[in-house]
Amino acid sequence: GAWHGMNELRQRRASRGSEDISEPLLGGDSAGYGSTPMGTDDDEDAPFDLWHWLLSLLASLGLCDRPSPRLTPTQRRRLDEIAARVDVPYDSHEDSHRASLLELWKLTFPNDPRPAEFVDGGLKHPKWKEMGWQGVDPATDFRSGGLLSLHNLIWLATHERGGYDKLLRK
């Protein structure tokens, strides 16, 4: 069940190097609660924080809200890298952005060869609507999420295929 799935996810994460960008930002569970941060060489210098420990204890007793997890230097660097990527808009004229969109197409429709009108420079196609986009050009839907949202969809389709397929069926 769910316990087996979590163990499988932990094993996959443990098999990758600690500097892999696909490592979870906070280590442990996705909220970062009840777990120790992922270890790295520069994380050992973090001093013990009595105040944070005390608030965590009180929160576990239900007496206050849980404090935000403390970030190690590696986690802070990763968070800063992600924050910088948030502001990159999707640009349909940029080759690398279009390549990412083509990758999403291949992951979403693996048995469909690229239609001719898709190859001629435009990335508009009616099948995008089947995937859940508002129209035939997904670039318009990336306005608010930017390139990072496209990369997140590619990651989901590649690493968590079951979840991605459920998202497509919604």
Coordinates of N, CA and C in Angstrom, one line a residue:
G1 N 0.8 -1.2 0.0 CA 0.0 0.0 0.0 C 0.8 1.3 0.0
A2 N 0.3 2.2 0.7 CA 1.0 3.5 0.8 C 2.4 3.4 1.4
W3 N 2.5 2.6 2.5 CA 3.8 2.4 3.2 C 4.8 1.9 2.2
H4 N 4.5 0.9 1.4 CA 5.4 0.3 0.4 C 5.8 1.4 -0.6
G5 N 4.9 2.2 -1.0 CA 5.2 3.3 -2.0 C 6.2 4.3 -1.4
M6 N 6.0 4.6 -0.1 CA 6.9 5.6 0.5 C 8.3 5.0 0.6
N7 N 8.4 3.7 1.0 CA 9.7 3.1 1.1 C 10.4 3.0 -0.2
E8 N 9.6 2.7 -1.3 CA 10.2 2.7 -2.6 C 10.7 4.1 -3.0
L9 N 10.0 5.1 -2.7 CA 10.4 6.5 -3.0 C 11.7 6.8 -2.2
R10 N 11.7 6.5 -1.0 CA 12.9 6.7 -0.2 C 14.1 6.0 -0.7
Q11 N 13.9 4.7 -1.2 CA 15.0 4.0 -1.8 C 15.6 4.6 -3.0
R12 N 14.6 5.1 -3.9 CA 15.1 5.8 -5.1 C 15.8 7.1 -4.8
R13 N 15.4 7.8 -3.8 CA 16.0 9.0 -3.4 C 17.4 8.7 -2.8
A14 N 17.5 7.7 -2.0 CA 18.8 7.3 -1.4 C 19.8 6.9 -2.4
S15 N 19.4 6.3 -3.5 CA 20.3 5.8 -4.5 C 20.9 6.9 -5.4
R16 N 20.4 8.2 -5.3 CA 21.0 9.3 -6.0 C 22.0 10.0 -5.1
G17 N 22.9 10.7 -5.7 CA 23.8 11.5 -5.0 C 23.1 12.7 -4.3
S18 N 23.7 13.2 -3.2 CA 23.1 14.2 -2.4 C 23.1 15.6 -3.1
E19 N 23.9 15.8 -4.2 CA 23.9 17.0 -4.9 C 23.0 17.0 -6.1
D20 N 22.2 15.9 -6.3 CA 21.3 15.8 -7.4 C 20.2 16.8 -7.2
I21 N 19.9 17.6 -8.3 CA 18.9 18.7 -8.2 C 17.5 18.1 -8.0
S22 N 17.3 16.8 -8.3 CA 16.0 16.2 -8.1 C 15.8 15.7 -6.7
E23 N 16.8 15.9 -5.8 CA 16.6 15.6 -4.4 C 15.5 16.5 -3.8
P24 N 14.8 16.0 -2.9 CA 13.8 16.9 -2.2 C 14.5 18.1 -1.5
L25 N 13.9 19.2 -1.6 CA 14.5 20.4 -1.0 C 14.7 20.2 0.5
L26 N 13.8 19.7 1.2 CA 13.9 19.6 2.7 C 14.2 18.2 3.2
G27 N 14.3 17.2 2.3 CA 14.6 15.9 2.8 C 13.5 15.3 3.6
G28 N 13.4 14.0 3.7 CA 12.4 13.4 4.5 C 11.0 13.5 3.7
D29 N 10.0 13.8 4.5 CA 8.7 14.0 3.9 C 8.6 15.3 3.2
S30 N 7.6 15.5 2.4 CA 7.5 16.7 1.5 C 7.3 18.0 2.4
A31 N 6.8 17.9 3.5 CA 6.6 19.1 4.4 C 7.8 19.4 5.2
G32 N 8.7 18.4 5.3 CA 9.9 18.6 6.1 C 9.7 18.5 7.6
Y33 N 8.5 18.0 8.0 CA 8.2 17.8 9.4 C 8.6 16.4 9.8
G34 N 9.0 16.3 11.1 CA 9.3 15.0 11.6 C 10.4 14.3 10.9
S35 N 11.3 15.0 10.3 CA 12.4 14.3 9.6 C 13.7 15.2 9.8
T36 N 14.8 14.6 9.6 CA 16.0 15.3 9.6 C 16.3 15.8 8.2
P37 N 16.9 17.0 8.1 CA 17.3 17.4 6.8 C 18.3 16.5 6.1
M38 N 18.3 16.5 4.8 CA 19.2 15.6 4.1 C 20.6 16.1 4.4
G39 N 21.5 15.2 4.7 CA 22.9 15.6 5.1 C 23.8 15.9 3.9
T40 N 24.6 16.9 4.1 CA 25.7 17.2 3.2 C 26.9 17.7 4.0
D41 N 28.0 17.8 3.4 CA 29.2 18.2 4.1 C 29.1 19.5 4.8
D42 N 28.4 20.5 4.2 CA 28.3 21.8 4.8 C 27.2 21.9 5.9
D43 N 26.4 20.9 6.1 CA 25.3 20.9 7.0 C 25.7 20.7 8.4
E44 N 26.9 20.1 8.6 CA 27.3 19.7 10.0 C 27.6 21.0 10.8
D45 N 27.8 22.1 10.2 CA 28.1 23.3 11.0 C 26.9 24.0 11.6
A46 N 25.7 23.6 11.3 CA 24.5 24.2 11.8 C 24.5 24.0 13.3
P47 N 24.4 25.1 14.1 CA 24.3 25.0 15.6 C 23.0 24.5 16.0
F48 N 22.9 23.9 17.2 CA 21.7 23.4 17.8 C 20.9 24.6 18.1
D49 N 19.6 24.6 17.8 CA 18.7 25.8 18.0 C 17.7 25.4 19.1
L50 N 17.9 25.7 20.3 CA 17.1 25.4 21.4 C 15.7 25.9 21.2
W51 N 15.5 27.1 20.8 CA 14.2 27.7 20.5 C 13.4 26.9 19.5
H52 N 14.1 26.6 18.4 CA 13.4 25.8 17.3 C 13.0 24.4 17.9
W53 N 13.9 23.8 18.7 CA 13.6 22.5 19.2 C 12.4 22.6 20.2
L54 N 12.4 23.6 21.0 CA 11.3 23.8 22.0 C 10.0 24.0 21.3
L55 N 9.9 24.9 20.3 CA 8.7 25.1 19.5 C 8.2 23.8 18.8
S56 N 9.2 23.0 18.3 CA 8.8 21.8 17.7 C 8.2 20.8 18.7
L57 N 8.7 20.8 19.9 CA 8.2 20.0 21.0 C 6.8 20.4 21.4
L58 N 6.6 21.7 21.5 CA 5.3 22.2 21.9 C 4.3 22.0 20.8
A59 N 4.7 22.1 19.5 CA 3.8 21.8 18.4 C 3.4 20.3 18.4
S60 N 4.3 19.4 18.7 CA 4.0 18.0 18.7 C 3.0 17.7 19.8
L61 N 2.9 18.5 20.8 CA 1.9 18.4 21.9 C 0.6 19.1 21.6
G62 N 0.6 19.8 20.4 CA -0.6 20.5 20.0 C -0.8 21.9 20.7
L63 N 0.3 22.4 21.3 CA 0.2 23.6 22.0 C 0.5 24.9 21.2
C64 N 1.0 24.7 20.0 CA 1.3 25.9 19.2 C 1.5 25.3 17.7
D65 N 1.6 26.3 16.8 CA 1.9 25.9 15.4 C 3.3 25.4 15.3
R66 N 3.5 24.5 14.3 CA 4.8 24.0 14.1 C 5.7 25.0 13.4
P67 N 6.9 25.2 13.9 CA 7.8 26.2 13.3 C 8.2 25.8 11.9
S68 N 8.6 26.7 11.1 CA 9.1 26.4 9.7 C 10.4 25.6 9.9
P69 N 10.6 24.6 9.0 CA 11.8 23.8 9.1 C 13.0 24.7 8.8
R70 N 14.1 24.4 9.5 CA 15.3 25.1 9.3 C 16.0 24.6 8.0
L71 N 16.5 25.4 7.2 CA 17.2 25.0 6.0 C 18.7 25.0 6.2
T72 N 19.3 23.9 5.7 CA 20.8 23.8 5.7 C 21.3 24.7 4.6
P73 N 22.6 25.0 4.6 CA 23.1 25.8 3.5 C 22.9 25.2 2.1
T74 N 22.9 23.9 2.0 CA 22.6 23.3 0.7 C 21.2 23.5 0.3
Q75 N 20.3 23.3 1.3 CA 18.9 23.5 1.0 C 18.6 25.0 0.7
R76 N 19.2 25.9 1.3 CA 19.0 27.3 1.1 C 19.5 27.6 -0.4
R77 N 20.6 27.1 -0.8 CA 21.1 27.3 -2.2 C 20.2 26.7 -3.2
R78 N 19.6 25.5 -2.9 CA 18.6 24.9 -3.8 C 17.4 25.8 -3.9
L79 N 16.9 26.3 -2.8 CA 15.7 27.1 -2.8 C 16.0 28.4 -3.6
D80 N 17.2 29.0 -3.4 CA 17.5 30.2 -4.2 C 17.5 29.9 -5.7
E81 N 18.0 28.7 -6.1 CA 18.1 28.3 -7.5 C 16.7 28.2 -8.0
I82 N 15.8 27.6 -7.3 CA 14.4 27.4 -7.7 C 13.7 28.8 -7.8
A83 N 13.9 29.6 -6.8 CA 13.3 31.0 -6.8 C 13.8 31.7 -8.1
A84 N 15.0 31.6 -8.5 CA 15.5 32.3 -9.7 C 14.8 31.8 -10.9
R85 N 14.5 30.5 -10.9 CA 13.8 29.9 -12.1 C 12.4 30.2 -12.2
V86 N 11.7 30.6 -11.1 CA 10.3 31.0 -11.1 C 10.0 32.1 -12.1
D87 N 10.9 33.1 -12.2 CA 10.7 34.3 -13.0 C 11.0 34.1 -14.4
V88 N 11.4 32.9 -14.9 CA 11.7 32.7 -16.3 C 10.4 32.4 -17.1
P89 N 10.0 33.3 -17.9 CA 8.7 33.1 -18.7 C 9.0 32.1 -19.8
Y90 N 7.9 31.4 -20.2 CA 8.0 30.5 -21.3 C 8.0 31.4 -22.6
D91 N 9.0 31.1 -23.5 CA 9.1 31.9 -24.7 C 9.1 31.0 -25.9
S92 N 8.0 31.0 -26.7 CA 7.8 30.1 -27.8 C 8.8 30.3 -28.9
H93 N 9.6 31.4 -28.9 CA 10.6 31.6 -29.9 C 11.9 31.1 -29.5
E94 N 12.1 30.7 -28.2 CA 13.3 30.2 -27.7 C 13.4 28.7 -28.0
D95 N 14.5 28.2 -28.6 CA 14.7 26.8 -29.0 C 14.6 25.9 -27.9
S96 N 15.3 26.2 -26.8 CA 15.3 25.3 -25.6 C 13.9 25.2 -25.0
H97 N 13.1 26.2 -25.0 CA 11.8 26.1 -24.5 C 10.9 25.3 -25.4
R98 N 11.1 25.4 -26.7 CA 10.3 24.6 -27.6 C 10.7 23.2 -27.5
A99 N 12.0 22.9 -27.3 CA 12.5 21.5 -27.1 C 11.8 20.9 -25.9
S100 N 11.7 21.7 -24.8 CA 11.0 21.2 -23.6 C 9.6 20.8 -23.9
L101 N 8.9 21.7 -24.7 CA 7.5 21.5 -25.0 C 7.4 20.2 -25.9
L102 N 8.3 20.0 -26.8 CA 8.3 18.8 -27.6 C 8.5 17.5 -26.7
E103 N 9.4 17.7 -25.7 CA 9.6 16.6 -24.8 C 8.3 16.2 -24.1
L104 N 7.6 17.2 -23.6 CA 6.3 17.0 -23.0 C 5.3 16.3 -23.9
W105 N 5.3 16.7 -25.2 CA 4.5 16.1 -26.2 C 4.8 14.6 -26.3
K106 N 6.1 14.3 -26.4 CA 6.5 12.9 -26.6 C 6.1 12.1 -25.3
L107 N 6.2 12.7 -24.2 CA 5.9 12.0 -22.9 C 4.4 11.8 -22.8
T108 N 3.6 12.7 -23.3 CA 2.2 12.7 -23.2 C 1.5 11.8 -24.2
F109 N 2.1 11.9 -25.4 CA 1.5 11.1 -26.6 C 2.7 10.2 -27.2
P110 N 3.1 9.2 -26.4 CA 4.3 8.4 -26.8 C 4.1 7.6 -28.1
N111 N 2.8 7.3 -28.4 CA 2.5 6.5 -29.6 C 2.1 7.3 -30.8
D112 N 2.1 8.6 -30.7 CA 1.8 9.5 -31.8 C 3.0 10.2 -32.3
P113 N 3.3 9.9 -33.6 CA 4.4 10.6 -34.2 C 4.0 12.1 -34.3
R114 N 5.0 13.0 -34.3 CA 4.7 14.4 -34.4 C 4.0 14.7 -35.7
P115 N 2.8 15.3 -35.7 CA 2.1 15.7 -36.9 C 2.9 16.7 -37.7
A116 N 2.7 16.7 -39.0 CA 3.4 17.6 -39.9 C 3.3 19.1 -39.5
E117 N 2.1 19.5 -39.1 CA 2.0 20.9 -38.8 C 2.7 21.2 -37.5
F118 N 3.0 20.2 -36.7 CA 3.8 20.4 -35.5 C 5.3 20.6 -35.8
V119 N 5.8 20.1 -36.9 CA 7.2 20.2 -37.2 C 7.5 21.5 -37.9
D120 N 6.6 22.1 -38.5 CA 6.8 23.3 -39.3 C 7.1 24.6 -38.5
G121 N 7.5 24.4 -37.3 CA 7.9 25.6 -36.5 C 6.8 26.0 -35.5
G122 N 5.5 25.7 -35.8 CA 4.5 26.0 -34.8 C 4.3 24.9 -33.9
L123 N 3.9 25.2 -32.6 CA 3.7 24.1 -31.7 C 2.2 24.0 -31.3
K124 N 1.4 24.5 -32.3 CA -0.1 24.5 -32.1 C -0.6 23.1 -32.6
H125 N -1.5 22.5 -31.9 CA -2.1 21.3 -32.3 C -3.3 21.0 -31.5
P126 N -4.4 20.5 -32.1 CA -5.6 20.2 -31.4 C -5.5 19.2 -30.2
K127 N -4.5 18.3 -30.3 CA -4.3 17.3 -29.3 C -3.9 17.9 -27.9
W128 N -3.3 19.1 -27.9 CA -3.0 19.7 -26.7 C -4.3 19.9 -25.8
K129 N -5.4 20.1 -26.5 CA -6.7 20.3 -25.7 C -7.0 19.0 -25.0
E130 N -6.7 17.8 -25.7 CA -7.0 16.5 -25.0 C -6.2 16.4 -23.7
M131 N -5.0 17.0 -23.7 CA -4.2 17.0 -22.5 C -4.7 17.9 -21.4
G132 N -5.6 18.8 -21.8 CA -6.2 19.7 -20.7 C -5.9 21.1 -20.9
W133 N -5.1 21.5 -21.9 CA -4.8 22.9 -22.1 C -6.1 23.6 -22.6
Q134 N -6.1 25.0 -22.4 CA -7.3 25.7 -22.7 C -7.5 25.8 -24.2
G135 N -6.4 25.8 -25.0 CA -6.5 25.9 -26.4 C -5.5 25.0 -27.1
V136 N -5.3 25.2 -28.4 CA -4.4 24.4 -29.2 C -3.0 24.8 -29.1
D137 N -2.7 25.9 -28.3 CA -1.3 26.4 -28.1 C -1.1 26.5 -26.6
P138 N -0.3 25.5 -26.1 CA -0.1 25.5 -24.6 C 0.7 26.7 -24.1
A139 N 1.4 27.3 -25.0 CA 2.3 28.5 -24.6 C 1.5 29.5 -23.9
T140 N 0.2 29.7 -24.3 CA -0.6 30.7 -23.7 C -0.9 30.3 -22.2
D141 N -1.0 29.0 -21.9 CA -1.3 28.6 -20.6 C 0.0 28.7 -19.7
F142 N 1.1 28.8 -20.2 CA 2.3 28.9 -19.4 C 2.6 30.4 -19.0
R143 N 1.8 31.3 -19.3 CA 2.0 32.7 -18.9 C 2.3 32.9 -17.5
S144 N 1.4 32.3 -16.6 CA 1.5 32.5 -15.2 C 2.6 31.6 -14.6
G145 N 2.7 30.3 -15.1 CA 3.6 29.4 -14.4 C 5.0 29.4 -15.0
G146 N 5.2 30.0 -16.2 CA 6.5 30.1 -16.8 C 7.1 28.7 -17.2
L147 N 8.4 28.8 -17.5 CA 9.2 27.6 -17.9 C 9.2 26.6 -16.8
L148 N 9.3 27.0 -15.5 CA 9.4 26.1 -14.4 C 8.2 25.2 -14.4
S149 N 7.0 25.7 -14.7 CA 5.8 24.8 -14.7 C 5.9 23.7 -15.8
L150 N 6.5 24.1 -16.9 CA 6.7 23.1 -18.0 C 7.7 22.0 -17.5
H151 N 8.8 22.5 -16.9 CA 9.8 21.5 -16.4 C 9.2 20.6 -15.3
N152 N 8.3 21.2 -14.5 CA 7.7 20.3 -13.5 C 6.8 19.3 -14.1
L153 N 6.1 19.6 -15.2 CA 5.2 18.6 -15.9 C 6.1 17.5 -16.5
I154 N 7.2 17.9 -17.1 CA 8.1 16.9 -17.7 C 8.7 16.0 -16.6
W155 N 9.1 16.6 -15.4 CA 9.6 15.8 -14.3 C 8.5 14.8 -13.9
L156 N 7.3 15.3 -13.7 CA 6.2 14.4 -13.2 C 6.0 13.3 -14.2
A157 N 5.9 13.6 -15.5 CA 5.7 12.6 -16.5 C 6.8 11.6 -16.6
T158 N 8.0 12.0 -16.3 CA 9.2 11.1 -16.3 C 9.4 10.3 -15.0
H159 N 9.2 10.9 -13.9 CA 9.5 10.2 -12.6 C 8.3 9.7 -11.8
E160 N 7.1 10.2 -12.1 CA 5.9 9.8 -11.4 C 4.8 9.6 -12.4
R161 N 5.0 8.6 -13.3 CA 4.1 8.4 -14.4 C 2.7 8.1 -14.0
G162 N 2.5 7.4 -12.9 CA 1.2 7.1 -12.5 C 0.4 8.3 -12.1
G163 N 1.1 9.2 -11.3 CA 0.5 10.5 -11.0 C 0.2 11.4 -12.2
Y164 N 1.1 11.4 -13.1 CA 0.9 12.2 -14.3 C -0.3 11.7 -15.1
D165 N -0.4 10.3 -15.3 CA -1.5 9.8 -16.0 C -2.9 10.1 -15.3
K166 N -2.9 10.1 -14.0 CA -4.1 10.5 -13.3 C -4.4 12.0 -13.5
L167 N -3.4 12.8 -13.6 CA -3.6 14.2 -13.9 C -4.2 14.4 -15.3
L168 N -3.8 13.6 -16.2 CA -4.3 13.7 -17.6 C -5.7 13.3 -17.7
R169 N -6.1 12.3 -16.8 CA -7.5 11.8 -16.9 C -8.5 12.7 -16.2
K170 N -8.1 13.7 -15.5 CA -9.0 14.6 -14.7 C -9.8 15.5 -15.6

